mmCIF file of C-alpha atoms in Angstrom:
data_model
loop_
_atom_site.group_PDB
_atom_site.id
_atom_site.type_symbol
_atom_site.label_atom_id
_atom_site.label_comp_id
_atom_site.label_asym_id
_atom_site.label_seq_id
_atom_site.Cartn_x
_atom_site.Cartn_y
_atom_site.Cartn_z
ATOM 1 C CA ASN F 195 17.009 -3.808 -18.620
ATOM 2 C CA ALA F 196 13.599 -1.733 -18.175
ATOM 3 C CA GLY F 197 12.135 -5.044 -16.637
ATOM 4 C CA VAL F 198 8.522 -5.025 -16.044
ATOM 5 C CA THR F 199 6.604 -1.819 -17.810
ATOM 6 C CA GLN F 200 3.107 -1.135 -17.395
ATOM 7 C CA THR F 201 0.664 1.562 -19.352
ATOM 8 C CA PRO F 202 -1.156 3.987 -18.093
ATOM 9 C CA LYS F 203 0.171 4.744 -15.353
ATOM 10 C CA PHE F 204 -3.160 6.383 -14.155
ATOM 11 C CA ARG F 205 -6.835 5.527 -15.945
ATOM 12 C CA ILE F 206 -10.315 7.090 -14.852
ATOM 13 C CA LEU F 207 -13.398 5.233 -16.259
ATOM 14 C CA LYS F 208 -17.071 5.728 -16.512
ATOM 15 C CA ILE F 209 -19.514 2.983 -15.474
ATOM 16 C CA GLY F 210 -19.598 0.616 -18.717
ATOM 17 C CA GLN F 211 -16.763 1.612 -20.198
ATOM 18 C CA SER F 212 -13.879 -0.604 -21.649
ATOM 19 C CA MET F 213 -10.312 -0.652 -21.393
ATOM 20 C CA THR F 214 -7.018 -2.286 -21.971
ATOM 21 C CA LEU F 215 -4.043 -2.139 -19.528
ATOM 22 C CA GLN F 216 -0.548 -3.410 -20.789
ATOM 23 C CA CYS F 217 1.906 -5.161 -19.504
ATOM 24 C CA THR F 218 5.272 -5.740 -21.481
ATOM 25 C CA GLN F 219 8.802 -7.505 -19.795
ATOM 26 C CA ASP F 220 12.224 -7.657 -21.307
ATOM 27 C CA MET F 221 13.882 -10.460 -19.219
ATOM 28 C CA ASN F 222 12.263 -13.156 -21.133
ATOM 29 C CA HIS F 223 10.038 -14.578 -18.356
ATOM 30 C CA ASN F 224 8.098 -17.531 -19.138
ATOM 31 C CA TYR F 225 5.318 -16.983 -16.359
ATOM 32 C CA MET F 226 3.585 -13.424 -16.156
ATOM 33 C CA TYR F 227 0.928 -12.749 -13.871
ATOM 34 C CA TRP F 228 -1.796 -10.045 -12.977
ATOM 35 C CA TYR F 229 -2.707 -8.398 -9.500
ATOM 36 C CA ARG F 230 -4.963 -5.933 -7.761
ATOM 37 C CA GLN F 231 -4.390 -4.490 -4.509
ATOM 38 C CA ASP F 232 -7.100 -2.769 -2.475
ATOM 39 C CA PRO F 233 -6.631 -0.853 0.556
ATOM 40 C CA GLY F 234 -5.935 -3.483 3.541
ATOM 41 C CA MET F 235 -5.338 -6.327 1.698
ATOM 42 C CA GLY F 236 -2.932 -8.381 0.391
ATOM 43 C CA LEU F 237 -2.397 -8.589 -3.679
ATOM 44 C CA LYS F 238 -5.205 -10.774 -5.182
ATOM 45 C CA LEU F 239 -4.245 -12.914 -8.420
ATOM 46 C CA ILE F 240 -6.535 -12.211 -11.173
ATOM 47 C CA TYR F 241 -4.812 -14.242 -14.195
ATOM 48 C CA TYR F 242 -1.768 -15.547 -14.794
ATOM 49 C CA SER F 243 0.393 -17.568 -17.820
ATOM 50 C CA VAL F 244 3.138 -20.216 -18.087
ATOM 51 C CA GLY F 245 3.681 -18.775 -21.589
ATOM 52 C CA ALA F 246 2.559 -17.518 -25.126
ATOM 53 C CA GLY F 247 -0.881 -19.244 -25.590
ATOM 54 C CA ILE F 248 -1.087 -20.267 -22.605
ATOM 55 C CA THR F 249 -3.631 -18.501 -19.708
ATOM 56 C CA ASP F 250 -5.334 -19.718 -16.621
ATOM 57 C CA LYS F 251 -7.668 -17.530 -13.940
ATOM 58 C CA GLY F 252 -6.130 -16.725 -10.503
ATOM 59 C CA GLU F 253 -8.612 -15.711 -7.922
ATOM 60 C CA VAL F 254 -10.379 -12.995 -8.701
ATOM 61 C CA PRO F 255 -11.007 -13.113 -12.527
ATOM 62 C CA ASN F 256 -14.424 -11.984 -12.674
ATOM 63 C CA GLY F 257 -14.755 -9.029 -15.236
ATOM 64 C CA TYR F 258 -11.505 -9.405 -16.953
ATOM 65 C CA ASN F 259 -9.688 -10.982 -19.853
ATOM 66 C CA VAL F 260 -6.387 -11.738 -21.002
ATOM 67 C CA SER F 261 -4.317 -13.230 -23.594
ATOM 68 C CA ARG F 262 -0.765 -13.972 -24.396
ATOM 69 C CA SER F 263 0.114 -14.058 -28.001
ATOM 70 C CA THR F 264 4.123 -13.152 -26.698
ATOM 71 C CA THR F 265 6.249 -13.936 -24.444
ATOM 72 C CA GLU F 266 7.182 -10.160 -23.876
ATOM 73 C CA ASP F 267 3.329 -8.810 -23.432
ATOM 74 C CA PHE F 268 0.447 -9.766 -20.982
ATOM 75 C CA PRO F 269 -2.567 -7.239 -21.700
ATOM 76 C CA LEU F 270 -5.018 -7.293 -19.380
ATOM 77 C CA ARG F 271 -8.839 -6.116 -20.701
ATOM 78 C CA LEU F 272 -11.562 -4.764 -18.689
ATOM 79 C CA GLU F 273 -14.987 -4.909 -19.972
ATOM 80 C CA LEU F 274 -18.466 -3.050 -18.992
ATOM 81 C CA ALA F 275 -15.924 -1.247 -16.309
ATOM 82 C CA ALA F 276 -17.627 -1.304 -12.628
ATOM 83 C CA PRO F 277 -16.840 0.442 -9.360
ATOM 84 C CA SER F 278 -15.760 -2.331 -7.928
ATOM 85 C CA GLN F 279 -12.676 -2.585 -10.275
ATOM 86 C CA THR F 280 -11.406 0.415 -8.944
ATOM 87 C CA SER F 281 -8.006 -0.546 -7.840
ATOM 88 C CA VAL F 282 -3.990 -0.356 -8.021
ATOM 89 C CA TYR F 283 -3.295 -3.093 -11.423
ATOM 90 C CA PHE F 284 0.317 -4.417 -10.894
ATOM 91 C CA CYS F 285 1.616 -6.746 -13.677
ATOM 92 C CA ALA F 286 4.652 -9.329 -12.555
ATOM 93 C CA SER F 287 6.632 -12.078 -14.311
ATOM 94 C CA SER F 288 9.234 -14.518 -13.302
ATOM 95 C CA TYR F 289 11.219 -17.626 -14.635
ATOM 96 C CA SER F 290 9.479 -20.884 -14.864
ATOM 97 C CA TRP F 291 12.797 -22.831 -14.097
ATOM 98 C CA GLY F 292 13.704 -23.779 -10.488
ATOM 99 C CA GLN F 293 12.020 -24.588 -7.090
ATOM 100 C CA THR F 294 10.592 -21.113 -6.446
ATOM 101 C CA TYR F 295 9.948 -18.385 -8.382
ATOM 102 C CA GLU F 296 10.857 -14.795 -7.352
ATOM 103 C CA GLN F 297 8.520 -12.528 -9.073
ATOM 104 C CA TYR F 298 9.462 -9.039 -10.373
ATOM 105 C CA PHE F 299 6.821 -6.171 -10.336
ATOM 106 C CA GLY F 300 5.702 -3.258 -12.531
ATOM 107 C CA PRO F 301 4.830 0.249 -11.358
ATOM 108 C CA GLY F 302 1.475 -0.693 -11.585
ATOM 109 C CA THR F 303 -1.996 1.222 -13.179
ATOM 110 C CA ARG F 304 -4.265 3.257 -10.445
ATOM 111 C CA LEU F 305 -7.699 2.911 -11.905
ATOM 112 C CA THR F 306 -10.721 4.270 -10.925
ATOM 113 C CA VAL F 307 -14.427 3.555 -12.182
ATOM 114 C CA THR F 308 -17.115 6.043 -11.521
ATOM 115 C CA GLU S 14 -6.020 -22.636 0.929
ATOM 116 C CA ASP S 15 -2.829 -20.507 1.490
ATOM 117 C CA GLN S 16 -3.349 -17.796 4.141
ATOM 118 C CA VAL S 17 -0.556 -15.060 5.349
ATOM 119 C CA THR S 18 -1.710 -13.007 8.256
ATOM 120 C CA GLN S 19 1.167 -9.989 9.095
ATOM 121 C CA SER S 20 1.152 -7.887 12.593
ATOM 122 C CA PRO S 21 1.438 -4.960 13.323
ATOM 123 C CA GLU S 22 -0.359 -3.425 10.361
ATOM 124 C CA ALA S 23 1.457 -0.120 10.987
ATOM 125 C CA LEU S 24 4.856 0.138 13.186
ATOM 126 C CA ARG S 25 6.029 3.710 13.946
ATOM 127 C CA LEU S 26 9.864 3.787 15.084
ATOM 128 C CA GLN S 27 12.386 6.303 15.946
ATOM 129 C CA GLU S 28 15.484 6.320 13.499
ATOM 130 C CA GLY S 29 17.645 3.581 15.227
ATOM 131 C CA GLU S 30 15.143 1.834 17.293
ATOM 132 C CA SER S 31 15.349 -1.759 16.376
ATOM 133 C CA SER S 32 11.963 -4.073 15.751
ATOM 134 C CA SER S 33 10.547 -6.828 13.995
ATOM 135 C CA LEU S 34 7.803 -7.599 11.562
ATOM 136 C CA ASN S 35 5.684 -10.712 11.618
ATOM 137 C CA CYS S 36 4.382 -13.046 9.099
ATOM 138 C CA SER S 37 2.110 -15.775 10.109
ATOM 139 C CA TYR S 38 1.432 -18.292 7.558
ATOM 140 C CA THR S 39 -0.821 -21.643 6.139
ATOM 141 C CA VAL S 40 0.517 -23.021 3.430
ATOM 142 C CA SER S 41 0.392 -27.080 2.131
ATOM 143 C CA GLY S 42 3.876 -27.661 1.402
ATOM 144 C CA LEU S 43 5.602 -24.422 1.390
ATOM 145 C CA ARG S 44 8.283 -23.926 -1.894
ATOM 146 C CA GLY S 45 9.604 -20.598 -0.794
ATOM 147 C CA LEU S 46 8.720 -17.765 1.420
ATOM 148 C CA PHE S 47 9.077 -14.035 0.043
ATOM 149 C CA TRP S 48 9.674 -10.783 1.587
ATOM 150 C CA TYR S 49 8.751 -7.574 -0.633
ATOM 151 C CA ARG S 50 9.393 -4.019 0.131
ATOM 152 C CA GLN S 51 6.419 -1.237 -1.543
ATOM 153 C CA ASP S 52 7.038 2.197 -1.699
ATOM 154 C CA PRO S 53 4.328 4.353 -2.250
ATOM 155 C CA GLY S 54 3.247 5.046 -5.442
ATOM 156 C CA LYS S 55 5.270 1.917 -6.587
ATOM 157 C CA GLY S 56 5.413 -1.440 -7.663
ATOM 158 C CA PRO S 57 6.921 -4.159 -4.518
ATOM 159 C CA GLU S 58 10.617 -4.840 -4.529
ATOM 160 C CA PHE S 59 11.980 -8.225 -3.958
ATOM 161 C CA LEU S 60 14.060 -8.285 -1.080
ATOM 162 C CA PHE S 61 14.604 -12.172 0.204
ATOM 163 C CA THR S 62 13.488 -15.472 -0.724
ATOM 164 C CA LEU S 63 13.268 -18.349 2.454
ATOM 165 C CA TYR S 64 13.319 -22.202 1.250
ATOM 166 C CA SER S 65 13.364 -23.946 4.936
ATOM 167 C CA ALA S 66 12.732 -23.455 8.746
ATOM 168 C CA GLY S 67 16.018 -22.394 10.064
ATOM 169 C CA GLU S 68 17.375 -19.910 7.306
ATOM 170 C CA GLU S 69 17.746 -16.520 7.725
ATOM 171 C CA LYS S 70 19.044 -13.933 5.326
ATOM 172 C CA GLU S 71 20.844 -10.525 5.430
ATOM 173 C CA LYS S 72 20.443 -7.489 3.666
ATOM 174 C CA GLU S 73 21.870 -3.896 5.182
ATOM 175 C CA ARG S 74 19.650 -3.344 8.186
ATOM 176 C CA LEU S 75 17.151 -6.058 7.548
ATOM 177 C CA LYS S 76 17.392 -9.525 8.710
ATOM 178 C CA ALA S 77 14.763 -12.209 7.572
ATOM 179 C CA THR S 78 14.276 -15.722 9.539
ATOM 180 C CA LEU S 79 11.655 -18.683 8.746
ATOM 181 C CA THR S 80 10.014 -21.012 11.017
ATOM 182 C CA LYS S 81 7.511 -23.699 9.980
ATOM 183 C CA LYS S 82 4.513 -21.553 10.842
ATOM 184 C CA GLU S 83 6.128 -18.007 10.897
ATOM 185 C CA SER S 84 8.281 -15.185 9.607
ATOM 186 C CA PHE S 85 10.093 -12.182 11.254
ATOM 187 C CA LEU S 86 11.711 -9.301 9.265
ATOM 188 C CA HIS S 87 13.987 -7.843 11.470
ATOM 189 C CA ILE S 88 14.887 -3.915 10.958
ATOM 190 C CA THR S 89 17.825 -3.163 13.024
ATOM 191 C CA ALA S 90 18.994 0.502 13.597
ATOM 192 C CA PRO S 91 16.295 1.809 11.130
ATOM 193 C CA LYS S 92 17.086 5.211 9.041
ATOM 194 C CA PRO S 93 14.158 7.101 7.794
ATOM 195 C CA GLU S 94 14.774 5.406 3.898
ATOM 196 C CA ASP S 95 13.478 2.137 5.787
ATOM 197 C CA SER S 96 10.312 3.543 5.600
ATOM 198 C CA ALA S 97 7.993 1.483 3.314
ATOM 199 C CA THR S 98 5.405 -1.013 3.482
ATOM 200 C CA TYR S 99 7.143 -4.818 4.025
ATOM 201 C CA LEU S 100 5.083 -7.417 2.047
ATOM 202 C CA CYS S 101 5.317 -10.908 2.694
ATOM 203 C CA ALA S 102 3.918 -14.111 0.558
ATOM 204 C CA VAL S 103 4.087 -17.684 0.537
ATOM 205 C CA GLN S 104 4.559 -19.923 -2.561
ATOM 206 C CA GLY S 105 2.759 -23.337 -1.957
ATOM 207 C CA ASP S 106 2.537 -24.109 -6.000
ATOM 208 C CA TYR S 107 3.172 -21.700 -8.795
ATOM 209 C CA LYS S 108 1.435 -18.646 -6.955
ATOM 210 C CA LEU S 109 2.183 -16.172 -4.582
ATOM 211 C CA SER S 110 -0.031 -15.862 -1.543
ATOM 212 C CA PHE S 111 0.338 -12.309 -0.074
ATOM 213 C CA GLY S 112 -0.386 -10.950 3.236
ATOM 214 C CA ALA S 113 -1.743 -7.147 3.881
ATOM 215 C CA GLY S 114 1.757 -5.517 4.470
ATOM 216 C CA THR S 115 3.044 -4.045 7.488
ATOM 217 C CA THR S 116 3.664 0.053 7.028
ATOM 218 C CA VAL S 117 6.938 0.855 8.546
ATOM 219 C CA THR S 118 7.628 5.096 9.158
ATOM 220 C CA VAL S 119 10.936 5.757 10.811
ATOM 221 C CA ARG S 120 11.023 9.434 12.033
ATOM 222 C CA ALA S 121 14.600 11.135 12.252
#
């Protein structure tokens, strides 16, 4: 099991450019999440998905879009990149059954917008 | 809105010097409290889930406890490899709300 994988690991974008952060999990988890982590701040939820074809906004969705066409993949799209989107992005997944949902995280993508 | 506050922000320990990290929370209907470890440049790694006040869990030199308002992560006789940022999170419904973390540095 590779768990949760993310690509790329690092990326530098110019203001106004677009890109897609890739996320794949091989644990057959129904729930998937995108977070951003800024220095001195807790992880903030951007978008989440409860299954293929179903997505919803988290705390900080502005400037981002997602899609979920398969159980395994949950890409995050940045349109018109801004300096405020400089951050480390983490993808996570969890089971949907049970009382609580332990989330398993990928290694992250460090994005700089200049 | 769920809130999580961790203290201290940073903790420097000598090898073998035991200490505790605090996680204070407010949540409507706690489903679970989670502790994660995060090494520099990596994603958070799951450590523990606590479900109800009075519960305790242990893993090697780490012990997590839970009350109705806070959780503690006790590090007993730490080693340099315990150096990391420890994150606390609470689940009120489907999502986790994270604290900013406590960065622990253990010197040999």
